GROMACS .gro file of C-alpha atoms in nm:
model
  437
    1PRO     CA    1  16.431   7.265  -4.643
    2ALA     CA    2  16.761   7.544  -4.581
    3VAL     CA    3  16.785   7.738  -4.887
    4ARG     CA    4  17.033   7.990  -5.037
    5PRO     CA    5  16.866   8.326  -5.003
    6VAL     CA    6  16.914   8.510  -5.252
    7PHE     CA    7  16.755   8.792  -5.511
    8ILE     CA    8  16.726   8.817  -5.910
    9THR     CA    9  16.583   9.015  -6.133
   10GLU     CA   10  16.493   9.018  -6.501
   11LYS     CA   11  16.811   9.077  -6.786
   12ARG     CA   12  16.740   8.942  -7.105
   13PRO     CA   13  17.106   8.830  -7.272
   14ASP     CA   14  17.114   8.792  -7.661
   15GLU     CA   15  16.989   8.471  -7.764
   16VAL     CA   16  17.168   8.196  -7.853
   17GLY     CA   17  17.105   7.970  -8.151
   18HIS     CA   18  17.200   7.721  -8.416
   19SER     CA   19  17.185   7.799  -8.795
   20VAL     CA   20  17.264   7.596  -9.135
   21GLY     CA   21  17.412   7.727  -9.371
   22THR     CA   22  17.325   7.669  -9.774
   23SER     CA   23  17.558   7.891  -9.957
   24GLY     CA   24  17.756   7.562  -9.971
   25MET     CA   25  17.515   7.398 -10.157
   26LEU     CA   26  17.356   7.660 -10.348
   27GLN     CA   27  17.751   7.731 -10.472
   28GLY     CA   28  17.774   7.321 -10.544
   29LEU     CA   29  17.455   7.339 -10.781
   30GLN     CA   30  17.596   7.621 -10.977
   31GLY     CA   31  17.656   7.549 -11.335
   32LEU     CA   32  17.493   7.208 -11.329
   33PRO     CA   33  17.304   7.183 -11.687
   34LEU     CA   34  16.980   7.099 -11.449
   35ALA     CA   35  16.598   7.271 -11.524
   36LEU     CA   36  16.552   7.553 -11.279
   37PRO     CA   37  16.266   7.327 -11.078
   38MET     CA   38  16.532   7.068 -11.030
   39VAL     CA   39  16.766   7.264 -10.881
   40LEU     CA   40  16.522   7.411 -10.633
   41LEU     CA   41  16.411   7.043 -10.558
   42ALA     CA   42  16.757   6.950 -10.460
   43VAL     CA   43  16.829   7.240 -10.285
   44SER     CA   44  16.496   7.239 -10.088
   45GLY     CA   45  16.518   6.830  -9.983
   46ALA     CA   46  16.898   6.936  -9.882
   47ILE     CA   47  16.781   7.136  -9.648
   48LEU     CA   48  16.507   6.998  -9.513
   49HIS     CA   49  16.736   6.705  -9.479
   50LEU     CA   50  16.966   6.907  -9.218
   51CYS     CA   51  16.676   7.092  -9.045
   52GLN     CA   52  16.567   6.741  -8.970
   53ARG     CA   53  16.893   6.683  -8.781
   54VAL     CA   54  16.876   6.930  -8.559
   55THR     CA   55  16.544   6.981  -8.511
   56ARG     CA   56  16.242   6.765  -8.490
   57ALA     CA   57  15.869   6.754  -8.567
   58GLN     CA   58  15.666   6.820  -8.257
   59PRO     CA   59  15.435   6.520  -8.179
   60THR     CA   60  15.128   6.478  -8.403
   61ASP     CA   61  14.795   6.515  -8.231
   62GLN     CA   62  14.727   6.154  -8.368
   63LEU     CA   63  15.035   6.044  -8.186
   64MET     CA   64  14.955   6.196  -7.813
   65ALA     CA   65  14.618   6.063  -7.842
   66MET     CA   66  14.727   5.700  -7.911
   67ALA     CA   67  14.927   5.749  -7.555
   68THR     CA   68  14.674   5.555  -7.388
   69MET     CA   69  14.760   5.462  -6.972
   70THR     CA   70  14.981   5.162  -6.869
   71GLY     CA   71  15.132   5.068  -6.539
   72ASP     CA   72  15.416   5.320  -6.517
   73ARG     CA   73  15.158   5.601  -6.742
   74LEU     CA   74  15.408   5.555  -7.060
   75SER     CA   75  15.189   5.458  -7.373
   76ALA     CA   76  15.275   5.144  -7.550
   77ALA     CA   77  15.146   5.300  -7.849
   78ALA     CA   78  15.325   5.596  -7.842
   79PRO     CA   79  15.673   5.437  -7.813
   80ALA     CA   80  15.965   5.690  -7.756
   81GLN     CA   81  16.108   5.945  -8.120
   82THR     CA   82  16.501   5.901  -8.065
   83THR     CA   83  16.729   6.179  -8.291
   84ASN     CA   84  17.087   6.237  -8.293
   85ARG     CA   85  17.079   6.352  -7.993
   86VAL     CA   86  16.778   6.311  -7.774
   87THR     CA   87  16.528   5.983  -7.714
   88VAL     CA   88  16.168   6.193  -7.657
   89THR     CA   89  15.895   5.956  -7.470
   90PRO     CA   90  15.561   6.094  -7.463
   91GLY     CA   91  15.307   6.041  -7.145
   92ASP     CA   92  15.000   6.147  -6.998
   93HIS     CA   93  15.168   6.349  -6.684
   94VAL     CA   94  15.527   6.360  -6.787
   95LEU     CA   95  15.691   6.441  -7.119
   96ARG     CA   96  16.042   6.288  -7.097
   97LEU     CA   97  16.321   6.356  -7.287
   98ALA     CA   98  16.666   6.179  -7.266
   99ILE     CA   99  17.009   6.335  -7.353
  100ASP     CA  100  17.278   6.127  -7.511
  101PRO     CA  101  17.572   6.174  -7.295
  102SER     CA  102  17.788   6.206  -7.617
  103HIS     CA  103  17.601   6.545  -7.653
  104PHE     CA  104  17.799   6.724  -7.416
  105ASP     CA  105  18.130   6.609  -7.433
  106GLY     CA  106  18.386   6.912  -7.403
  107PHE     CA  107  18.114   7.019  -7.176
  108TYR     CA  108  18.330   7.087  -6.895
  109ASP     CA  109  18.603   7.260  -7.042
  110SER     CA  110  18.318   7.488  -7.180
  111TRP     CA  111  18.152   7.521  -6.821
  112HIS     CA  112  18.524   7.639  -6.628
  113ALA     CA  113  18.605   7.842  -6.881
  114SER     CA  114  18.292   8.040  -6.842
  115PHE     CA  115  18.315   8.031  -6.464
  116PRO     CA  116  18.616   8.049  -6.393
  117GLU     CA  117  18.752   8.059  -5.976
  118GLY     CA  118  18.562   8.380  -5.806
  119SER     CA  119  18.269   8.368  -6.078
  120SER     CA  120  18.003   8.481  -5.856
  121ILE     CA  121  17.814   8.162  -5.913
  122TYR     CA  122  17.991   8.057  -5.609
  123ASN     CA  123  17.903   8.301  -5.401
  124TYR     CA  124  17.623   8.483  -5.487
  125SER     CA  125  17.388   8.541  -5.163
  126ALA     CA  126  17.113   8.759  -5.071
  127LEU     CA  127  17.252   8.944  -4.800
  128ASP     CA  128  17.449   9.176  -4.986
  129ARG     CA  129  17.350   9.509  -5.008
  130GLU     CA  130  17.420   9.463  -5.372
  131PRO     CA  131  17.256   9.223  -5.556
  132ARG     CA  132  17.511   9.197  -5.910
  133ALA     CA  133  17.674   8.886  -5.789
  134THR     CA  134  17.307   8.672  -5.818
  135ILE     CA  135  17.227   8.900  -6.130
  136ASP     CA  136  17.535   8.761  -6.285
  137ALA     CA  137  17.520   8.406  -6.173
  138VAL     CA  138  17.150   8.365  -6.324
  139ASP     CA  139  17.268   8.571  -6.624
  140SER     CA  140  17.527   8.415  -6.684
  141SER     CA  141  17.414   8.025  -6.629
  142PHE     CA  142  17.149   8.081  -6.809
  143ILE     CA  143  17.369   8.185  -7.145
  144HIS     CA  144  17.603   7.879  -7.071
  145THR     CA  145  17.315   7.635  -7.062
  146MET     CA  146  17.185   7.795  -7.383
  147ARG     CA  147  17.489   7.710  -7.522
  148TRP     CA  148  17.420   7.295  -7.460
  149LEU     CA  149  17.070   7.166  -7.437
  150PRO     CA  150  17.031   7.031  -7.782
  151PRO     CA  151  16.743   7.229  -7.967
  152GLU     CA  152  16.485   6.937  -7.918
  153VAL     CA  153  16.528   7.013  -7.543
  154MET     CA  154  16.502   7.370  -7.578
  155LYS     CA  155  16.158   7.369  -7.775
  156GLU     CA  156  16.021   7.194  -7.532
  157VAL     CA  157  16.133   7.387  -7.256
  158LEU     CA  158  16.026   7.741  -7.403
  159ARG     CA  159  15.728   7.657  -7.522
  160MET     CA  160  15.621   7.540  -7.192
  161PRO     CA  161  15.500   7.823  -7.022
  162PHE     CA  162  15.276   7.967  -7.340
  163ASP     CA  163  15.111   7.605  -7.403
  164ASP     CA  164  14.852   7.450  -7.275
  165GLU     CA  165  14.804   7.170  -7.462
  166GLY     CA  166  15.151   7.094  -7.421
  167PRO     CA  167  15.301   6.876  -7.141
  168ALA     CA  168  15.243   6.977  -6.739
  169ALA     CA  169  15.567   6.788  -6.656
  170ILE     CA  170  15.885   6.753  -6.805
  171LEU     CA  171  16.162   6.522  -6.702
  172ILE     CA  172  16.558   6.572  -6.861
  173SER     CA  173  16.782   6.321  -6.811
  174GLY     CA  174  17.160   6.297  -6.900
  175LEU     CA  175  17.271   6.622  -6.771
  176PRO     CA  176  17.626   6.750  -6.669
  177LEU     CA  177  17.660   6.661  -6.262
  178ASP     CA  178  17.961   6.808  -6.052
  179LEU     CA  179  18.212   6.577  -6.094
  180ASP     CA  180  18.294   6.625  -5.692
  181VAL     CA  181  17.981   6.617  -5.547
  182PRO     CA  182  17.989   6.717  -5.159
  183PRO     CA  183  17.811   6.500  -4.875
  184THR     CA  184  17.439   6.553  -4.873
  185PRO     CA  185  17.419   6.845  -4.627
  186LEU     CA  186  17.236   6.842  -4.337
  187ILE     CA  187  17.016   7.152  -4.382
  188ASP     CA  188  17.019   7.305  -4.050
  189THR     CA  189  17.402   7.321  -4.070
  190LEU     CA  190  17.389   7.512  -4.426
  191HIS     CA  191  17.259   7.834  -4.540
  192ARG     CA  192  17.129   7.954  -4.219
  193VAL     CA  193  17.053   8.320  -4.249
  194GLY     CA  194  17.340   8.544  -4.138
  195ASP     CA  195  17.595   8.258  -4.179
  196ALA     CA  196  17.900   8.285  -4.438
  197TRP     CA  197  17.901   8.003  -4.740
  198ASP     CA  198  18.215   7.893  -4.764
  199GLU     CA  199  18.108   7.538  -4.895
  200LYS     CA  200  18.184   7.555  -5.258
  201ARG     CA  201  17.860   7.314  -5.303
  202VAL     CA  202  17.763   7.203  -5.638
  203PRO     CA  203  17.788   7.496  -5.890
  204ILE     CA  204  17.740   7.348  -6.195
  205ALA     CA  205  17.435   7.203  -6.087
  206GLU     CA  206  17.306   7.533  -5.969
  207SER     CA  207  17.399   7.673  -6.296
  208LEU     CA  208  17.188   7.452  -6.479
  209LEU     CA  209  16.891   7.535  -6.275
  210PHE     CA  210  16.956   7.856  -6.342
  211GLY     CA  211  16.958   7.846  -6.670
  212ILE     CA  212  16.688   7.575  -6.691
  213SER     CA  213  16.477   7.809  -6.496
  214ARG     CA  214  16.526   8.184  -6.679
  215ALA     CA  215  16.424   8.024  -6.991
  216LEU     CA  216  16.084   7.984  -6.828
  217GLY     CA  217  16.054   8.248  -6.639
  218ILE     CA  218  16.221   8.432  -6.398
  219PRO     CA  219  16.331   8.246  -6.070
  220TYR     CA  220  16.197   8.356  -5.744
  221ALA     CA  221  16.118   8.273  -5.327
  222PRO     CA  222  15.770   8.293  -5.280
  223ALA     CA  223  15.746   8.485  -4.911
  224GLN     CA  224  15.779   8.263  -4.608
  225THR     CA  225  15.747   8.299  -4.209
  226ASN     CA  226  16.013   8.115  -4.145
  227PRO     CA  227  16.339   8.301  -4.246
  228ILE     CA  228  16.519   7.961  -4.345
  229GLY     CA  229  16.270   7.865  -4.589
  230ARG     CA  230  16.338   8.229  -4.793
  231GLY     CA  231  16.566   8.179  -5.098
  232LEU     CA  232  16.589   8.107  -5.442
  233ILE     CA  233  16.764   7.750  -5.400
  234ARG     CA  234  16.620   7.506  -5.160
  235ASP     CA  235  16.793   7.174  -5.082
  236MET     CA  236  16.537   6.926  -5.059
  237ALA     CA  237  16.727   6.648  -4.785
  238PRO     CA  238  16.738   6.520  -4.472
  239VAL     CA  239  16.671   6.697  -4.172
  240SER     CA  240  16.977   6.672  -3.899
  241ASP     CA  241  16.853   6.403  -3.601
  242VAL     CA  242  16.531   6.428  -3.799
  243VAL     CA  243  16.538   6.140  -4.013
  244SER     CA  244  16.216   6.031  -3.962
  245SER     CA  245  16.132   6.387  -4.167
  246CYS     CA  246  16.087   6.136  -4.482
  247SER     CA  247  15.917   5.863  -4.348
  248SER     CA  248  15.602   6.028  -4.387
  249ASP     CA  249  15.455   6.013  -4.765
  250LEU     CA  250  15.394   6.402  -4.910
  251ARG     CA  251  15.039   6.371  -5.035
  252MET     CA  252  14.882   6.576  -5.344
  253HIS     CA  253  14.923   6.921  -5.411
  254SER     CA  254  15.054   7.201  -5.525
  255ASP     CA  255  15.301   7.454  -5.386
  256TYR     CA  256  15.201   7.760  -5.285
  257PRO     CA  257  14.805   7.721  -5.435
  258ARG     CA  258  14.630   8.050  -5.465
  259LEU     CA  259  14.327   7.961  -5.330
  260VAL     CA  260  14.441   7.858  -5.014
  261THR     CA  261  14.725   8.076  -4.902
  262THR     CA  262  14.569   8.394  -5.061
  263ARG     CA  263  14.857   8.651  -4.951
  264HIS     CA  264  15.107   8.514  -5.188
  265SER     CA  265  15.139   8.415  -5.585
  266GLU     CA  266  15.093   8.100  -5.723
  267PRO     CA  267  15.430   7.979  -5.879
  268GLU     CA  268  15.370   7.877  -6.229
  269PHE     CA  269  15.679   7.611  -6.232
  270LEU     CA  270  15.872   7.407  -5.975
  271VAL     CA  271  16.251   7.280  -6.132
  272LEU     CA  272  16.384   6.995  -5.938
  273PHE     CA  273  16.760   6.931  -5.977
  274ALA     CA  274  16.895   6.575  -5.834
  275VAL     CA  275  17.233   6.640  -5.708
  276ARG     CA  276  17.217   6.247  -5.536
  277GLY     CA  277  16.911   6.039  -5.582
  278ASP     CA  278  16.728   5.780  -5.379
  279ARG     CA  279  16.998   5.464  -5.353
  280THR     CA  280  16.699   5.282  -5.258
  281HIS     CA  281  16.456   5.426  -5.530
  282GLN     CA  282  16.134   5.440  -5.290
  283ALA     CA  283  16.165   5.840  -5.287
  284ARG     CA  284  15.962   5.900  -5.600
  285THR     CA  285  15.746   6.225  -5.711
  286GLN     CA  286  15.416   6.150  -5.840
  287ILE     CA  287  15.268   6.365  -6.112
  288VAL     CA  288  14.893   6.391  -6.207
  289ASN     CA  289  14.799   6.608  -6.537
  290SER     CA  290  14.517   6.772  -6.329
  291ARG     CA  291  14.293   6.858  -6.633
  292LYS     CA  292  14.314   6.464  -6.675
  293LEU     CA  293  14.266   6.375  -6.315
  294MET     CA  294  13.915   6.597  -6.343
  295ASP     CA  295  13.846   6.449  -6.697
  296ALA     CA  296  13.845   6.136  -6.501
  297MET     CA  297  13.662   6.190  -6.186
  298ASP     CA  298  13.257   6.113  -6.115
  299PRO     CA  299  13.079   6.354  -6.257
  300ASP     CA  300  12.851   6.371  -5.930
  301ASP     CA  301  13.186   6.413  -5.716
  302ARG     CA  302  13.304   6.706  -5.969
  303ARG     CA  303  12.943   6.891  -5.952
  304LEU     CA  304  13.014   6.828  -5.568
  305LEU     CA  305  13.379   7.003  -5.578
  306ARG     CA  306  13.267   7.308  -5.740
  307SER     CA  307  13.002   7.408  -5.509
  308CYS     CA  308  13.171   7.323  -5.177
  309LYS     CA  309  13.422   7.431  -4.998
  310ILE     CA  310  13.733   7.237  -4.816
  311GLN     CA  311  13.869   7.336  -4.518
  312ALA     CA  312  14.225   7.209  -4.419
  313ALA     CA  313  14.347   7.205  -4.055
  314LEU     CA  314  14.573   7.071  -3.794
  315PRO     CA  315  14.491   6.969  -3.457
  316GLY     CA  316  14.626   7.200  -3.187
  317GLN     CA  317  14.744   7.446  -3.528
  318GLY     CA  318  14.423   7.575  -3.631
  319ASN     CA  319  14.294   7.651  -4.034
  320LEU     CA  320  14.581   7.564  -4.322
  321GLY     CA  321  14.532   7.883  -4.476
  322ALA     CA  322  14.170   7.979  -4.636
  323ALA     CA  323  13.872   7.770  -4.740
  324PHE     CA  324  13.923   7.651  -5.096
  325TYR     CA  325  13.698   7.546  -5.387
  326PRO     CA  326  13.847   7.197  -5.540
  327ILE     CA  327  13.730   7.253  -5.877
  328SER     CA  328  13.707   7.618  -6.051
  329THR     CA  329  13.748   7.838  -6.281
  330ASP     CA  330  14.046   8.037  -6.343
  331GLY     CA  331  13.957   8.358  -6.416
  332ALA     CA  332  14.177   8.434  -6.645
  333THR     CA  333  14.190   8.134  -6.934
  334GLY     CA  334  13.814   8.048  -6.816
  335GLN     CA  335  13.905   7.685  -6.809
  336PRO     CA  336  13.869   7.435  -6.485
  337HIS     CA  337  14.164   7.470  -6.218
  338LEU     CA  338  14.232   7.214  -5.964
  339THR     CA  339  14.347   7.292  -5.616
  340MET     CA  340  14.498   7.014  -5.369
  341ILE     CA  341  14.689   7.108  -5.035
  342ASN     CA  342  14.914   6.886  -4.904
  343LYS     CA  343  14.746   6.588  -4.690
  344THR     CA  344  14.965   6.427  -4.433
  345ASP     CA  345  14.847   6.216  -4.198
  346GLU     CA  346  14.792   6.480  -3.936
  347THR     CA  347  14.597   6.672  -4.135
  348ARG     CA  348  14.206   6.705  -4.092
  349PHE     CA  349  13.988   6.824  -4.356
  350THR     CA  350  13.614   6.989  -4.329
  351SER     CA  351  13.339   7.128  -4.541
  352PRO     CA  352  13.180   7.460  -4.379
  353ASP     CA  353  12.899   7.393  -4.674
  354GLY     CA  354  12.887   7.023  -4.801
  355GLY     CA  355  12.961   6.840  -4.507
  356ALA     CA  356  13.072   6.504  -4.520
  357ALA     CA  357  12.967   6.416  -4.834
  358ALA     CA  358  13.252   6.681  -4.988
  359VAL     CA  359  13.485   6.549  -4.794
  360ALA     CA  360  13.468   6.229  -4.896
  361ALA     CA  361  13.440   6.354  -5.255
  362TYR     CA  362  13.782   6.508  -5.156
  363ASP     CA  363  13.947   6.181  -5.089
  364ARG     CA  364  13.827   5.996  -5.328
  365LEU     CA  365  13.988   6.265  -5.543
  366ASN     CA  366  14.302   6.198  -5.376
  367GLN     CA  367  14.318   5.815  -5.439
  368LEU     CA  368  14.192   5.877  -5.803
  369ALA     CA  369  14.519   6.085  -5.834
  370TYR     CA  370  14.760   5.801  -5.708
  371ALA     CA  371  14.568   5.590  -5.914
  372LEU     CA  372  14.676   5.782  -6.259
  373ALA     CA  373  14.999   5.925  -6.095
  374ASP     CA  374  15.342   5.879  -6.318
  375PRO     CA  375  15.577   5.841  -6.085
  376VAL     CA  376  15.956   5.971  -6.131
  377ASP     CA  377  16.249   5.834  -5.955
  378LEU     CA  378  16.476   6.126  -5.927
  379GLN     CA  379  16.826   6.034  -5.995
  380PRO     CA  380  17.171   6.231  -6.102
  381GLY     CA  381  17.173   6.428  -6.381
  382GLN     CA  382  16.803   6.474  -6.360
  383CYS     CA  383  16.583   6.785  -6.385
  384LEU     CA  384  16.202   6.804  -6.371
  385ILE     CA  385  15.992   7.056  -6.473
  386MET     CA  386  15.650   7.080  -6.342
  387ASN     CA  387  15.368   7.375  -6.437
  388ASN     CA  388  15.230   7.426  -6.094
  389THR     CA  389  14.925   7.553  -6.196
  390ARG     CA  390  14.848   7.256  -6.425
  391LEU     CA  391  14.931   6.949  -6.214
  392ILE     CA  392  14.951   6.816  -5.852
  393HIS     CA  393  15.259   6.590  -5.732
  394ALA     CA  394  15.332   6.426  -5.416
  395ARG     CA  395  15.641   6.207  -5.297
  396SER     CA  396  15.619   5.837  -5.185
  397ALA     CA  397  15.824   5.818  -4.805
  398PHE     CA  398  16.193   5.724  -4.791
  399ALA     CA  399  16.426   5.598  -4.533
  400PRO     CA  400  16.720   5.812  -4.505
  401ILE     CA  401  17.045   5.700  -4.299
  402GLY     CA  402  17.232   6.069  -4.262
  403ASP     CA  403  17.561   5.915  -4.418
  404GLY     CA  404  17.579   6.178  -4.679
  405GLU     CA  405  17.484   5.998  -4.956
  406ASP     CA  406  17.109   6.007  -4.945
  407ARG     CA  407  16.918   6.173  -5.130
  408TRP     CA  408  16.979   6.559  -5.280
  409ILE     CA  409  16.763   6.745  -5.475
  410ILE     CA  410  16.776   7.131  -5.547
  411LYS     CA  411  16.481   7.355  -5.625
  412THR     CA  412  16.403   7.660  -5.723
  413PHE     CA  413  16.011   7.845  -5.797
  414VAL     CA  414  15.928   8.032  -6.160
  415SER     CA  415  15.744   8.326  -6.216
  416SER     CA  416  15.669   8.364  -6.565
  417ASP     CA  417  15.547   8.779  -6.430
  418VAL     CA  418  15.678   8.932  -6.104
  419TRP     CA  419  15.498   9.258  -6.243
  420ARG     CA  420  15.127   9.401  -6.126
  421ARG     CA  421  14.950   9.339  -6.413
  422PRO     CA  422  14.549   9.342  -6.410
  423GLY     CA  423  14.446   9.019  -6.317
  424THR     CA  424  14.792   8.860  -6.254
  425GLY     CA  425  14.813   8.946  -5.846
  426LYS     CA  426  15.141   8.952  -5.816
  427PRO     CA  427  15.307   9.265  -5.617
  428GLY     CA  428  15.641   9.302  -5.847
  429GLU     CA  429  15.705   9.645  -5.705
  430THR     CA  430  15.734   9.529  -5.348
  431TRP     CA  431  15.919   9.225  -5.475
  432TYR     CA  432  16.155   9.455  -5.691
  433PRO     CA  433  16.473   9.480  -5.615
  434ARG     CA  434  16.502   9.258  -5.396
  435LEU     CA  435  16.260   8.906  -5.413
  436LEU     CA  436  16.286   8.803  -5.030
  437VAL     CA  437  15.966   8.967  -4.884
   0.00000   0.00000   0.00000
């Protein structure tokens, strides 16, 4: 995919929040001939009522346990919960948050006031020697996005990097989109390293992608050998003259799995924003919670894939990274960690210490993942957040036409911490202040 190479550093803007005032209620109660306990009861009840209007309670363990598997991996026993602004639908693999369109009344006036013509969101680029435009684009996007996302949504996003029991993926629907969306780019004609970017592109979508990503951590660009594959925002779109590039499934995998790539850190999050969906609804992102997948495995397969490495290779091109244990133990948490590499029709797998039995177990793991997967049909105004360390994902094949109306997803990677600390293995000093390495 093509990219817009950029650099990003960390800068914390002031928090933007919502408050509930009670002084009016207290003044209204003054002088009433009520006993003090009755006054306190009335005040607390009123405050509780208002608080319930601006925030929702977290799903209870009992509710989450009721989320039994169905055909679309949503639970018939765990119905959607609706507040004034957001419909919340729990799931085994994806938490769905649908924002009511009326919540964004006035958004476009606010956005254009915050990002007048000439703002950095229109022209940020890592090719600049001075990165202030990029810093401003991300920070300004974060501040504006926080003003507009409902608290129900922000609570889920903010707890996602730290709550091991929380959702592995969140799908946010109902987000605003640029009113004048250009044709879907052919990715060999845009964002090439060394080119000037004259296209206005989709600045509103990009600002929302930046804002949500910055709430999760630091948007960054993993290292790539191909210079066109480096950048903060990537276009997931058909390749010019190679429309068949989307006609094959992208098999179950995580991005930059640390046991395979070895040289690069594993991004904690992948954030995708749909500018234009697949009109045929064939392209679906298949999402599987790794923990639930491992729990559903045959115990013998689980033991085998803990003790035997798998090596992926492409005929004529050699090995795809290092041999890896599909199931390992996370050194930081002590929890089981699942590793799967992108499997295509051409990929070949061997096991240096487990032979055909280990390869067969790995194939069964892949089949089980598809059986459990929750399919997401990304359509305009939807943002999909995936915890890359807690899930695996795939994408089904689709047939682009090349008429400017094909599927177009913009994507970025997020790290919770780019600085080197004991056990993180993240070479922050080599990334800062330019995250393109």
